[in-house]
Coordinates of C-alpha atoms in Angstrom, one line a residue:
Chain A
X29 CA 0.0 0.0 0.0
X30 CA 2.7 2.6 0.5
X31 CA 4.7 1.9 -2.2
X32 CA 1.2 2.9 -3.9
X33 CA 1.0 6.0 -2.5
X34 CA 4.8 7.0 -2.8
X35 CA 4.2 6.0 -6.6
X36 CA 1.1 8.6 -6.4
X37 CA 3.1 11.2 -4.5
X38 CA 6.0 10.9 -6.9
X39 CA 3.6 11.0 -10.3
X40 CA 1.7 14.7 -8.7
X41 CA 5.0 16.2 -7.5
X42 CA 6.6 15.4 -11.3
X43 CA 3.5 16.6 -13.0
X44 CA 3.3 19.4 -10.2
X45 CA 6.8 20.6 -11.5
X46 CA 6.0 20.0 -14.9
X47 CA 2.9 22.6 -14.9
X48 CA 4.2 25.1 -12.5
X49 CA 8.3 25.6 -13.3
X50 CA 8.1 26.2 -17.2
X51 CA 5.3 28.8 -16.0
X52 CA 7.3 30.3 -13.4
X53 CA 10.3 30.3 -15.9
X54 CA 7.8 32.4 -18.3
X55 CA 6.9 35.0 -15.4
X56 CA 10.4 35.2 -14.9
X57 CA 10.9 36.3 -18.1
X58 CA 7.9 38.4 -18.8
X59 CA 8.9 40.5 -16.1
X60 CA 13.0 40.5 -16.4
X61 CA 13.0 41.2 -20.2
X62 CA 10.4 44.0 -19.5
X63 CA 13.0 45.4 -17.0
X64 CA 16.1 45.0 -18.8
X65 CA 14.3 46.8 -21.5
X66 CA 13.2 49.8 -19.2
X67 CA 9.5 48.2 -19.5
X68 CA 7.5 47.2 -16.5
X69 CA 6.0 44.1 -17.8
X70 CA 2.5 43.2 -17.3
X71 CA 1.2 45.0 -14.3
X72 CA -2.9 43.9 -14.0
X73 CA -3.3 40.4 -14.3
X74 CA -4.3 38.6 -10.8
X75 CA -3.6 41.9 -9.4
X76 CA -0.2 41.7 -8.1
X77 CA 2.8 43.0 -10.1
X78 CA 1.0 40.7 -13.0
X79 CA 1.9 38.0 -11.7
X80 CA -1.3 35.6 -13.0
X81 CA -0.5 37.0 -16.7
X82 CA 0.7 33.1 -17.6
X83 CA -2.6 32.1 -16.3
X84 CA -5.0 34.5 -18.2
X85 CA -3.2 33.6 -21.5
X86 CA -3.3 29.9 -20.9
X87 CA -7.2 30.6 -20.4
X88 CA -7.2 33.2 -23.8
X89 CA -5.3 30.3 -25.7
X90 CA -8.4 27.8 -24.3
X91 CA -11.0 30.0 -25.3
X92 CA -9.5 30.0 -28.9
X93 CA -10.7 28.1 -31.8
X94 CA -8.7 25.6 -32.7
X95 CA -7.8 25.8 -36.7
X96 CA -6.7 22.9 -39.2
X97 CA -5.6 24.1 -42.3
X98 CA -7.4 21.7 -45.1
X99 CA -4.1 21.2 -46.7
X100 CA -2.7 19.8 -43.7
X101 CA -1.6 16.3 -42.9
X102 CA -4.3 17.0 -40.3
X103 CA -3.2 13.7 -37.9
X104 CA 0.1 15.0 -37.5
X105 CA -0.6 18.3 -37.4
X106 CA -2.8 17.1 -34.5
X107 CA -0.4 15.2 -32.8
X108 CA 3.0 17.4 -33.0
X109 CA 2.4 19.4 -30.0
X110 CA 2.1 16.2 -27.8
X111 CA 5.2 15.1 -29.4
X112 CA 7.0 18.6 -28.8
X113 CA 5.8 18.7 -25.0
X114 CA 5.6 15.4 -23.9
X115 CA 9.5 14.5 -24.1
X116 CA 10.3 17.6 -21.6
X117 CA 7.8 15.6 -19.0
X118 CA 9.1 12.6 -19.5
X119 CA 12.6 13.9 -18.9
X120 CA 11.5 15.8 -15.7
X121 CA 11.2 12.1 -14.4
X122 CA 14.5 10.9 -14.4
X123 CA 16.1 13.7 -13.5
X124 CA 17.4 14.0 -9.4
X125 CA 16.8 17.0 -7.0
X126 CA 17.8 15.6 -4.3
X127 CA 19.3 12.4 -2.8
X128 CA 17.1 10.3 -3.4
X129 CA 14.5 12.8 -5.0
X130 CA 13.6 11.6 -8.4
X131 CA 10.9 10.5 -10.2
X132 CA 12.6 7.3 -11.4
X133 CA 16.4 6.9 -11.2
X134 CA 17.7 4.9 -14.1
X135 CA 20.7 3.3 -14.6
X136 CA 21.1 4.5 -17.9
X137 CA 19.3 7.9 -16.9
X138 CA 21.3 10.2 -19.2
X139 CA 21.5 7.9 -21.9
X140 CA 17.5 8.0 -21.7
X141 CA 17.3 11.6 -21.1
X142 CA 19.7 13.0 -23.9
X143 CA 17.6 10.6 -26.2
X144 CA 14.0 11.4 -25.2
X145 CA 14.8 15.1 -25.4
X146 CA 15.7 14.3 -28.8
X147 CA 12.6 13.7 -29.6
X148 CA 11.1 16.8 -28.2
X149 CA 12.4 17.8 -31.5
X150 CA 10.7 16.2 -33.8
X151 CA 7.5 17.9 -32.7
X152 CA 8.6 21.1 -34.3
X153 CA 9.8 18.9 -37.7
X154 CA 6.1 17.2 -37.7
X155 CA 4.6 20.6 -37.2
X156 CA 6.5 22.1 -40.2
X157 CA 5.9 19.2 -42.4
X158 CA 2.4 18.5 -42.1
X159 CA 1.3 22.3 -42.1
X160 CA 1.2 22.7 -45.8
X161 CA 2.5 26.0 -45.2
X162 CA 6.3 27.0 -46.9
X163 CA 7.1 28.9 -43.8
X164 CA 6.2 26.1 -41.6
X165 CA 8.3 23.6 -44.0
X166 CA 11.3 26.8 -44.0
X167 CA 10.8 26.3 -40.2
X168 CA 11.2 23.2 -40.2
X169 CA 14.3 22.6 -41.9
X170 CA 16.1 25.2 -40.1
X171 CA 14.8 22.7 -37.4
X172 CA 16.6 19.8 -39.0
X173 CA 19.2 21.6 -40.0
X174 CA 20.1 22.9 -36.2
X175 CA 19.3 19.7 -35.0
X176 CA 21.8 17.9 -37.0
X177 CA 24.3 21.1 -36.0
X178 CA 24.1 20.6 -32.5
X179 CA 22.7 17.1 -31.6
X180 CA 26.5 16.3 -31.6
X181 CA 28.4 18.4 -29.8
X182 CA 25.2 18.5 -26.9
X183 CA 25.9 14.3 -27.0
X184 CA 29.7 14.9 -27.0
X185 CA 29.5 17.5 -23.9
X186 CA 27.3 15.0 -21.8
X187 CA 29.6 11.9 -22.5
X188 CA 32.6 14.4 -20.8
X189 CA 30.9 14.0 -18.0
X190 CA 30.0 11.0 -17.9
X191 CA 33.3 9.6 -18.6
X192 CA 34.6 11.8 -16.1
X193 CA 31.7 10.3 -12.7
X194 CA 32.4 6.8 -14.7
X195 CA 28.5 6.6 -14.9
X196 CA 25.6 6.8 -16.5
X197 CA 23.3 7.3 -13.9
X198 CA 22.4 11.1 -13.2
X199 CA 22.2 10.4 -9.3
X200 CA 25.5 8.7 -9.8
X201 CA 27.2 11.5 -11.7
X202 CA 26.1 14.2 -8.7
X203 CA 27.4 11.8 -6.2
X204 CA 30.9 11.7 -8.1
X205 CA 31.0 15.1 -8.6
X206 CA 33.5 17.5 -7.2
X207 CA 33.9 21.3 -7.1
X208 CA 36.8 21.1 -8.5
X209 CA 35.1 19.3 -11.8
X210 CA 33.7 23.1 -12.5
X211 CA 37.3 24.3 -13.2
X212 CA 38.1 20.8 -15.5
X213 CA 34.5 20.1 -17.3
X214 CA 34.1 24.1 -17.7
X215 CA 34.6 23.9 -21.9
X216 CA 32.0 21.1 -21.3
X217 CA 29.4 22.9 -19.6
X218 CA 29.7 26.1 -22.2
X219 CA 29.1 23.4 -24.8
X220 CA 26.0 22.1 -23.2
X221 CA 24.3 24.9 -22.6
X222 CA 24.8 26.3 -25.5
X223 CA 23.9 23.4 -27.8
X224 CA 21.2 22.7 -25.9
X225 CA 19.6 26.6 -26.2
X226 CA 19.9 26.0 -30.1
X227 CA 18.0 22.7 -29.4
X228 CA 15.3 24.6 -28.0
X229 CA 15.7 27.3 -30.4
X230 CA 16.2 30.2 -27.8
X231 CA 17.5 33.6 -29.0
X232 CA 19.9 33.8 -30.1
X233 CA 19.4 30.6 -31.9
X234 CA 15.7 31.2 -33.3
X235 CA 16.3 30.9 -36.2
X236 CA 13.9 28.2 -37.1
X237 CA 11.0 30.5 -35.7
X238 CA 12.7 33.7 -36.7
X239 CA 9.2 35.8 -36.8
X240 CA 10.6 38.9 -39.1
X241 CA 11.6 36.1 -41.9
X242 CA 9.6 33.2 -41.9
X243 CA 6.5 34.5 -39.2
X244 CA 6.7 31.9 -37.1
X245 CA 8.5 28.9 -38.4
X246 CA 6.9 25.5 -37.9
X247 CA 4.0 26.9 -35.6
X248 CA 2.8 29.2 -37.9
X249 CA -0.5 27.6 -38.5
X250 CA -1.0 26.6 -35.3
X251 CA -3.6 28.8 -32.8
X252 CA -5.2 28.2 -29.5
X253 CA -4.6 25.4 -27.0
X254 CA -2.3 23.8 -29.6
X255 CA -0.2 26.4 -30.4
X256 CA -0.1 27.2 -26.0
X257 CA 1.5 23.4 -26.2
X258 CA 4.2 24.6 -28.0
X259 CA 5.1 27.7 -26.0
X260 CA 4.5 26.0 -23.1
X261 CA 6.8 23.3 -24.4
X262 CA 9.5 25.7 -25.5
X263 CA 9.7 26.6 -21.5
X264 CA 9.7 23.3 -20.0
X265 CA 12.6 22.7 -22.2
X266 CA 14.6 25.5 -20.5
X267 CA 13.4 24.4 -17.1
X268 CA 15.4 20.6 -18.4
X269 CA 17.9 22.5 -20.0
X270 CA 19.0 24.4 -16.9
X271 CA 17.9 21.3 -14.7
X272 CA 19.9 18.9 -16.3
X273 CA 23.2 21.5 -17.0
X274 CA 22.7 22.0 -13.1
X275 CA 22.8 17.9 -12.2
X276 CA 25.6 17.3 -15.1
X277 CA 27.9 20.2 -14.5
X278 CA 26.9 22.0 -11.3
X279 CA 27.2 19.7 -8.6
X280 CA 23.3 19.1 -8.5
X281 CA 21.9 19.1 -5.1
X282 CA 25.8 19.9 -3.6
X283 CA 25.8 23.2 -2.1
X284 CA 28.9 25.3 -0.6
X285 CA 27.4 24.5 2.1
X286 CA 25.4 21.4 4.0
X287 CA 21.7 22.2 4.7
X288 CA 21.8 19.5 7.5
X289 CA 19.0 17.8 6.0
X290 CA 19.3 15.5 2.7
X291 CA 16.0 16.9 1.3
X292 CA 16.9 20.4 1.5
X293 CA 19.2 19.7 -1.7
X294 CA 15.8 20.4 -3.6
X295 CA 16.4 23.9 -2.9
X296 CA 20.4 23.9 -4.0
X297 CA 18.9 22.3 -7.4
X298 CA 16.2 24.6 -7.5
X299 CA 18.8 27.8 -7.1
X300 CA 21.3 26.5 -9.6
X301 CA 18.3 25.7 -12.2
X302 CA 17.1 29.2 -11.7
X303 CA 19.7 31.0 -12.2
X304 CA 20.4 29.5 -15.4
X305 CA 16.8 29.8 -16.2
X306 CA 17.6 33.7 -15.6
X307 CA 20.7 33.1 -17.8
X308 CA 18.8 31.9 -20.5
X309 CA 16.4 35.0 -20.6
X310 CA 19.0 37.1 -20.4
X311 CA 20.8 36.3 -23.8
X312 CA 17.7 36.4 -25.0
X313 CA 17.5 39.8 -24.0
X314 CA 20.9 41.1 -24.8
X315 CA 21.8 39.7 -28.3
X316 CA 20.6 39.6 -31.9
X317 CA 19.4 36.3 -33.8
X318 CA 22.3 34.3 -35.6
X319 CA 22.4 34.0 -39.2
X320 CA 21.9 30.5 -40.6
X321 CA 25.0 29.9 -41.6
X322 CA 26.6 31.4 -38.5
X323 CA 24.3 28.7 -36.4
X324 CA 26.4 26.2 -38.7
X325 CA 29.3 27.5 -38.2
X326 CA 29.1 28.4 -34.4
X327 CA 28.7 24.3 -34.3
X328 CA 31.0 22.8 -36.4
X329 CA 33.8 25.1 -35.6
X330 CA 33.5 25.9 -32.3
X331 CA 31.3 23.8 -30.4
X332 CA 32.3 20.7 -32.0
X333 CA 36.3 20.6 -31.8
X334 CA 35.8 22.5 -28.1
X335 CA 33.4 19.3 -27.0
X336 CA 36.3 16.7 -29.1
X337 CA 38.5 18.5 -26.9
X338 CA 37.5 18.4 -23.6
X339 CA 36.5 14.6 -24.0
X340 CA 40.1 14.3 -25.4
X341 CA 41.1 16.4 -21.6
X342 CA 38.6 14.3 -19.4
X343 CA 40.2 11.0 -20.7
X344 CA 43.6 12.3 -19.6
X345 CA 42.9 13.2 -16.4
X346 CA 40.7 10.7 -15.8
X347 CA 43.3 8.6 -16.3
X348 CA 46.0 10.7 -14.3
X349 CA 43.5 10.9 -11.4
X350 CA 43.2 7.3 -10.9
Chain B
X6 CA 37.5 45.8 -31.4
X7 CA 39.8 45.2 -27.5
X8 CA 39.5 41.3 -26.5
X9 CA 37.6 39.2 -28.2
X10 CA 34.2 38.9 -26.4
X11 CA 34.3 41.7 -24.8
X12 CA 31.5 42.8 -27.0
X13 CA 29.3 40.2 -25.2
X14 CA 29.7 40.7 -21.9
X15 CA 28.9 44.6 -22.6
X16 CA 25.9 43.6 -24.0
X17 CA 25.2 41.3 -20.9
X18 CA 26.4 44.3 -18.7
X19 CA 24.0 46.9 -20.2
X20 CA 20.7 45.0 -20.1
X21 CA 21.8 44.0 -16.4
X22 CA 22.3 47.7 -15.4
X23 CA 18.8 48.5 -17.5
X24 CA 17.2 45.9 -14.7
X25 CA 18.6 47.7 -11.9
X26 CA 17.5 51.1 -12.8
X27 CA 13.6 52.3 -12.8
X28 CA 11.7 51.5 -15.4
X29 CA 10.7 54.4 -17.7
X30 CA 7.0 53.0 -18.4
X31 CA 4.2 55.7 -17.1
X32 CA 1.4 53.6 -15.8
X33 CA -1.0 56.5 -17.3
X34 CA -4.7 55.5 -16.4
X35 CA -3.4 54.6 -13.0
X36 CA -1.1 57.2 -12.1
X37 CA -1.4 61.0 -13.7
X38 CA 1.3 61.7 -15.2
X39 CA 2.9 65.4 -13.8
X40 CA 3.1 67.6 -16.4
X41 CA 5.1 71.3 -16.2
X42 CA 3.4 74.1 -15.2
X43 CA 3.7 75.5 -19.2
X44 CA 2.3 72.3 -20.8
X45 CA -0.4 72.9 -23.9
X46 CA -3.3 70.9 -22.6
X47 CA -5.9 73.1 -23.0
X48 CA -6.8 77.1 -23.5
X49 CA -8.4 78.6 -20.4
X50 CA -10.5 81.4 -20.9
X51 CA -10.9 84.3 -18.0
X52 CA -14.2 86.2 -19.8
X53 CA -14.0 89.3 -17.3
X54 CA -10.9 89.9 -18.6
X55 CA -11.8 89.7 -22.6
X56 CA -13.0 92.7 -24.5
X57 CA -13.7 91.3 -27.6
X58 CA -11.0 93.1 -29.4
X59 CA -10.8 89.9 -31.9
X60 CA -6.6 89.8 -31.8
X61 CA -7.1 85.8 -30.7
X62 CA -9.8 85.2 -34.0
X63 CA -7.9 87.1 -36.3
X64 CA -4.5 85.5 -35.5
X65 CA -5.7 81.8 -35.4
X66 CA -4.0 80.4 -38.0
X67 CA -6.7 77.7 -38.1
X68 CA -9.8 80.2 -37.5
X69 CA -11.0 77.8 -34.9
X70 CA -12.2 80.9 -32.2
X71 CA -15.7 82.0 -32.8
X72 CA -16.6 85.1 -30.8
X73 CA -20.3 87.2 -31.4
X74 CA -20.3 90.4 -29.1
X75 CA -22.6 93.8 -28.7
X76 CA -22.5 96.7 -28.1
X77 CA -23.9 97.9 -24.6
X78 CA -24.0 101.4 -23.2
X79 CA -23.6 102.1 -20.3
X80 CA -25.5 104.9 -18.2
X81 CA -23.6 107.9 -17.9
X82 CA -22.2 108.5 -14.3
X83 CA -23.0 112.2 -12.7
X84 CA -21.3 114.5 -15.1
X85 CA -19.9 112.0 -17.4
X86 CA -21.2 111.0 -21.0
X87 CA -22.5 107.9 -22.0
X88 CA -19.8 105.0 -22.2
X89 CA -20.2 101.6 -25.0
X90 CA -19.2 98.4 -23.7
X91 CA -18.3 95.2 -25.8
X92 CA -20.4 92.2 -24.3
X93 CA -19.1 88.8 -25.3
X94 CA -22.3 86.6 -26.6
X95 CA -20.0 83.4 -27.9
X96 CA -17.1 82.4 -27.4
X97 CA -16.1 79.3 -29.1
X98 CA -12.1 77.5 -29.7
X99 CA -13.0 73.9 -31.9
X100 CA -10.6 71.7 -30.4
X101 CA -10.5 69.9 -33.7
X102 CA -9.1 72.3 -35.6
X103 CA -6.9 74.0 -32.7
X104 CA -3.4 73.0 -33.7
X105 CA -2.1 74.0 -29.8
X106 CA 0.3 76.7 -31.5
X107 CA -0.4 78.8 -28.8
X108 CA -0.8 82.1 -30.6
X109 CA -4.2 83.2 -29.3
X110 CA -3.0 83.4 -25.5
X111 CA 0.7 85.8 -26.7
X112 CA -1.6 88.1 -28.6
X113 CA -4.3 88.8 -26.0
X114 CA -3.4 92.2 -24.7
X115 CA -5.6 91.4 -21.5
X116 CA -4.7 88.2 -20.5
X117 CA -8.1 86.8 -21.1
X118 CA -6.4 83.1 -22.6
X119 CA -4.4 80.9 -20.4
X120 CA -3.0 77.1 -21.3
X121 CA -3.9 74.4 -18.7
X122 CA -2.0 71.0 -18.8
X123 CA -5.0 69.5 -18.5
X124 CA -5.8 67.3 -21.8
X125 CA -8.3 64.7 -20.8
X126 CA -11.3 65.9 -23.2
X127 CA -11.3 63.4 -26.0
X128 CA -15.1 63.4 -26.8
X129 CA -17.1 60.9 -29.2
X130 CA -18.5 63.1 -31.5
X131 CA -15.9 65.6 -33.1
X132 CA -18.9 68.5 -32.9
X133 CA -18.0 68.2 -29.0
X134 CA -15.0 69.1 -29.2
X135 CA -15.9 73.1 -29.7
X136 CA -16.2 74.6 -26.1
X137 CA -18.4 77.1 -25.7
X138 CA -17.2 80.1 -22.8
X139 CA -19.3 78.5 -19.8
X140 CA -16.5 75.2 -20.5
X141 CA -13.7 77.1 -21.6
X142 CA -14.3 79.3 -18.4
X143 CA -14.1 76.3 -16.2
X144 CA -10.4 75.1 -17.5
X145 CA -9.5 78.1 -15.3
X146 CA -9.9 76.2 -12.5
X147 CA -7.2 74.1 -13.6
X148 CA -4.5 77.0 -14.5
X149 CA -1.5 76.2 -12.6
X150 CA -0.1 79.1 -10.9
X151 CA 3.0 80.7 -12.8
X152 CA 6.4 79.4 -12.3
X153 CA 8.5 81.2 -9.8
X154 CA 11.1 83.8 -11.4
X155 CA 14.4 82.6 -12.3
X156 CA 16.4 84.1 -9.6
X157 CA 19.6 84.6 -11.6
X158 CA 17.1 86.3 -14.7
X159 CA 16.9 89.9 -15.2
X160 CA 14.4 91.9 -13.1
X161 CA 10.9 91.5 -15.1
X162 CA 10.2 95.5 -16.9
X163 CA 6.9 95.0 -14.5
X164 CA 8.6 95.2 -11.4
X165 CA 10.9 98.1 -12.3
X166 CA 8.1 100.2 -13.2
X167 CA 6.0 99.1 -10.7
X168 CA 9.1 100.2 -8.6
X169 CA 9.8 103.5 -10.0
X170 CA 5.7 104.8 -10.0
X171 CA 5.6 103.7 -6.6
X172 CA 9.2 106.0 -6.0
X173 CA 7.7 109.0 -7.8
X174 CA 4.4 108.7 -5.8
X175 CA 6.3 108.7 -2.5
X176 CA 8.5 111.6 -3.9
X177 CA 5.7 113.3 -4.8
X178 CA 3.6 112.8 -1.5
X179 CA 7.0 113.9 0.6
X180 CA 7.1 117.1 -1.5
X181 CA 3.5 117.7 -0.5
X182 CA 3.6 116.8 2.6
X183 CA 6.9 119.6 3.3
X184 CA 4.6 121.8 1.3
X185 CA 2.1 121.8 4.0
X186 CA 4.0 121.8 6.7
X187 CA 5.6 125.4 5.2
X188 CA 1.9 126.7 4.9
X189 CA 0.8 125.5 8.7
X190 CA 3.9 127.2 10.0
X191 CA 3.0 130.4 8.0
X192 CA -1.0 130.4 8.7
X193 CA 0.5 129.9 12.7
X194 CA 3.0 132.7 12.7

């Protein structure tokens, strides 16, 4: 009976995150972009400082009809937002807050989380294919295209680490992890978090849903609750972006100091996660979309030999070390 | 060009100063904003003060004052003769045409015009935007008093006349007052 319940408790508090993060992460940036641009941000919604404003468009988006273009491949135009969103939960699962804090640990848990994010992906790819529409299809290859770009050097960044704790297991790889590791896996960690903000096609890497060239890339057709999906998805994947670079290359639920209580890592987690989250916003705010080709040849120039290179390091001194 | 990168961190340094400073945004509906005491808002009109001599109308560049006077007479006092008076019927500015140049209140010898800051009179119907004298007359209420003189400007013209009637007049009642002393003393003796 109470492995029933911790099951239970376990499923809400993952879906509880799942809703309430990415929307916190959107707040967050509603109001820090308005600031940074000398704007106050929305002000009336729920009363407060705006701060129900994610709410009241998540109920606009509802009320919204929900439009199929007749062209479409109207099945996977259906389905793509599920596929874009649905990843991101599924990765919120494996991924360890605190000792013992995690939806599911897995042996292989970033092996499985690097490939279901992958999929996230293919959401957007489905969504430009099927709309019919030769912006969505534009969108969509840039898509592909920055996919292909930066799949590898994201993989190539995580397997650093992962050589480095000699595990696969995300618990397992804040458990070997040192501060000192900040200093040695640093090229690493730059190489993450920058691949994986062109995964999720953050500024400045939007170019797949650059809206002054191709209006909005794959989700162009899309309106309503689907098109909310896709938002909604685009901040979950920030919220695992900065999540996972936290548990990979920050130490996790390691603090500079000791909480006393094991469970109180939730809040180290939370800390680092957010302040990448804030990260995130903020090169959005502060620089200009990339070219297409300089996407291509910020990956296969830089990101690529600097993530070759520090596996090349890691090995070394892995070796040294032991 | 300096280091490479430096570029990015100063634009990471410049939105994070923007976030620390105040926002520029005016919350408008909710908070007034405070406008100087000279802003062009609306024109004020003081009717005691107006006698119909027409400079404003005439010098609209838009024609968008409208005045209809006449004549009165006035009973003549004790002694006197009979005195006309301009009476002001209509007076009228169409806000719709008023291009806010401001010309009407210079030329008004009698300070009849005044601007107001006020500017919340957007109406429905465009033919509400003329204001007759009873509306016009009630943006007075809303005339700001006039900013204090610069302390370092020259002495306003006003004040040195004011200063130099109010010299001759004590002169004058000095020089009268000796006079009458001399006759006393003479009517005494």
């Amino acid at each position: 009976m109470s492995e029933v319940i911790e099951v239970v408790l376990r499923i809400v508090l993952v879906l509880g995150a799942f809703l309430v993060l990415p929307l916190l992460v959107g707040q967050t940036e509603h109001k820090a972009m308005a600031h940074m641009q000398s704007r106050l941000g929305p002000m009336y919604a729920g009363g407060f400082h705006g701060w129900a404003q994610l709410v009241a468009d998540g109920v606009k988006f509802a009320q919204k009809e929900s439009v199929v273009p007749t062209a479409a491949d109207s099945t996977v135009f259906r389905i793509a937002p599920a596929v874009a969103l649905i990843p991101y939960l599924v990765v919120i699962v494996a991924i360890p807050v605190a000792p013992g804090w995690v939806g599911h640990d897995l042996d292989a848990g970033l092996f499985f989380v690097l490939a279901v994010m992958g999929v996230g992906v293919l959401g957007s790819l489905m969504a430009g294919w099927a709309s019919a529409n030769k912006f969505s299809l534009l969108g969509g290859l840039r898509t592909a295209a920055q996919l292909l770009a930066y799949e590898l050097p994201f993989l190539l960044a995580a397997a650093s680490v992962a050589m480095a704790a000699g595990t696969l297991s995300l618990s397992g790889i804040v458990v070997a992890w040192e501060p000192w590791w900040l200093l040695w896996q640093l090229p690493g960690a730059l190489v993450f978090f920058v691949a994986g903000l062109a995964e999720l096609q953050r500024p400045p890497f939007d170019m797949p849903v650059a809206d002054s060239e191709i209006i909005f890339g794959a989700y162009t057709e899309y309106t309503g609750l689907r098109f909310a999906l896709f938002l909604l998805a685009e901040y979950a994947g920030i919220v695992v972006l900065c999540a996972l670079t936290t548990v990979l290359f920050l130490g996790g639920w390691k603090g500079p100091f000791d909480l006393g209580w094991d469970g109180f890592g939730v809040v180290w987690t939370m800390a680092k996660t957010f302040v990448l989250a804030f990260v995130v916003i903020w090169l959005r705010v502060s620089y200009p979309r990339m070219r297409e080709d300089q996407l291509q040849r910020l990956a296969w120039l830089v990101l690529v030999p600097a993530a070759l290179a520090q596996l090349a390091l890691t090995g070394v001194i892995a070796v040294a070390v032991s | 060009m300096g280091v490479w990168g430096s570029g990015l961190v100063k634009g990471l340094s410049v939105t994070l100063r923007t976030m620390g400073r105040r926002s520029v945004t005016a919350q408008y509906p909710d908070v007034l904003p405070e406008l100087p005491p000279r802003s062009r808002g609306v024109i004020a009109l003081l009717e005691e003060n107006c006698t119909v001599c027409m400079l404003c109308a005439r010098e609209c560049p838009d024609w968008c004052i409208y005045i209809d006077s006449h004549k009165e007479t006035i009973p003549a006092p004790e002694g006197g003769r009979e005195r006309q008076r301009n009476v002001l019927d209509r007076f009228d500015i169409d806000f719709s045409l008023c291009m806010y140049c401001g010309i009407c209140i210079e030329v008004c010898p009698f300070d009849a015009l005044f601007w107001t800051p006020e500017f919340e009179y957007s109406e429905l119907d465009i033919r509400d935007l003329t204001h007759d004298k009873a509306r016009l007359g009630q943006w007075m209420q809303t005339v700001p008093p006039p900013p204090a003189h610069d302390e370092h400007g020259a002495r306003p013209k006003e004040l040195d006349a004011a200063h130099k009637s109010v010299d001759k007049s004590d002169a004058m009642a000095a020089d009268k007052a000796v006079e009458e002393k001399a006759v006393g003393k003479a009517t005494d003796g």
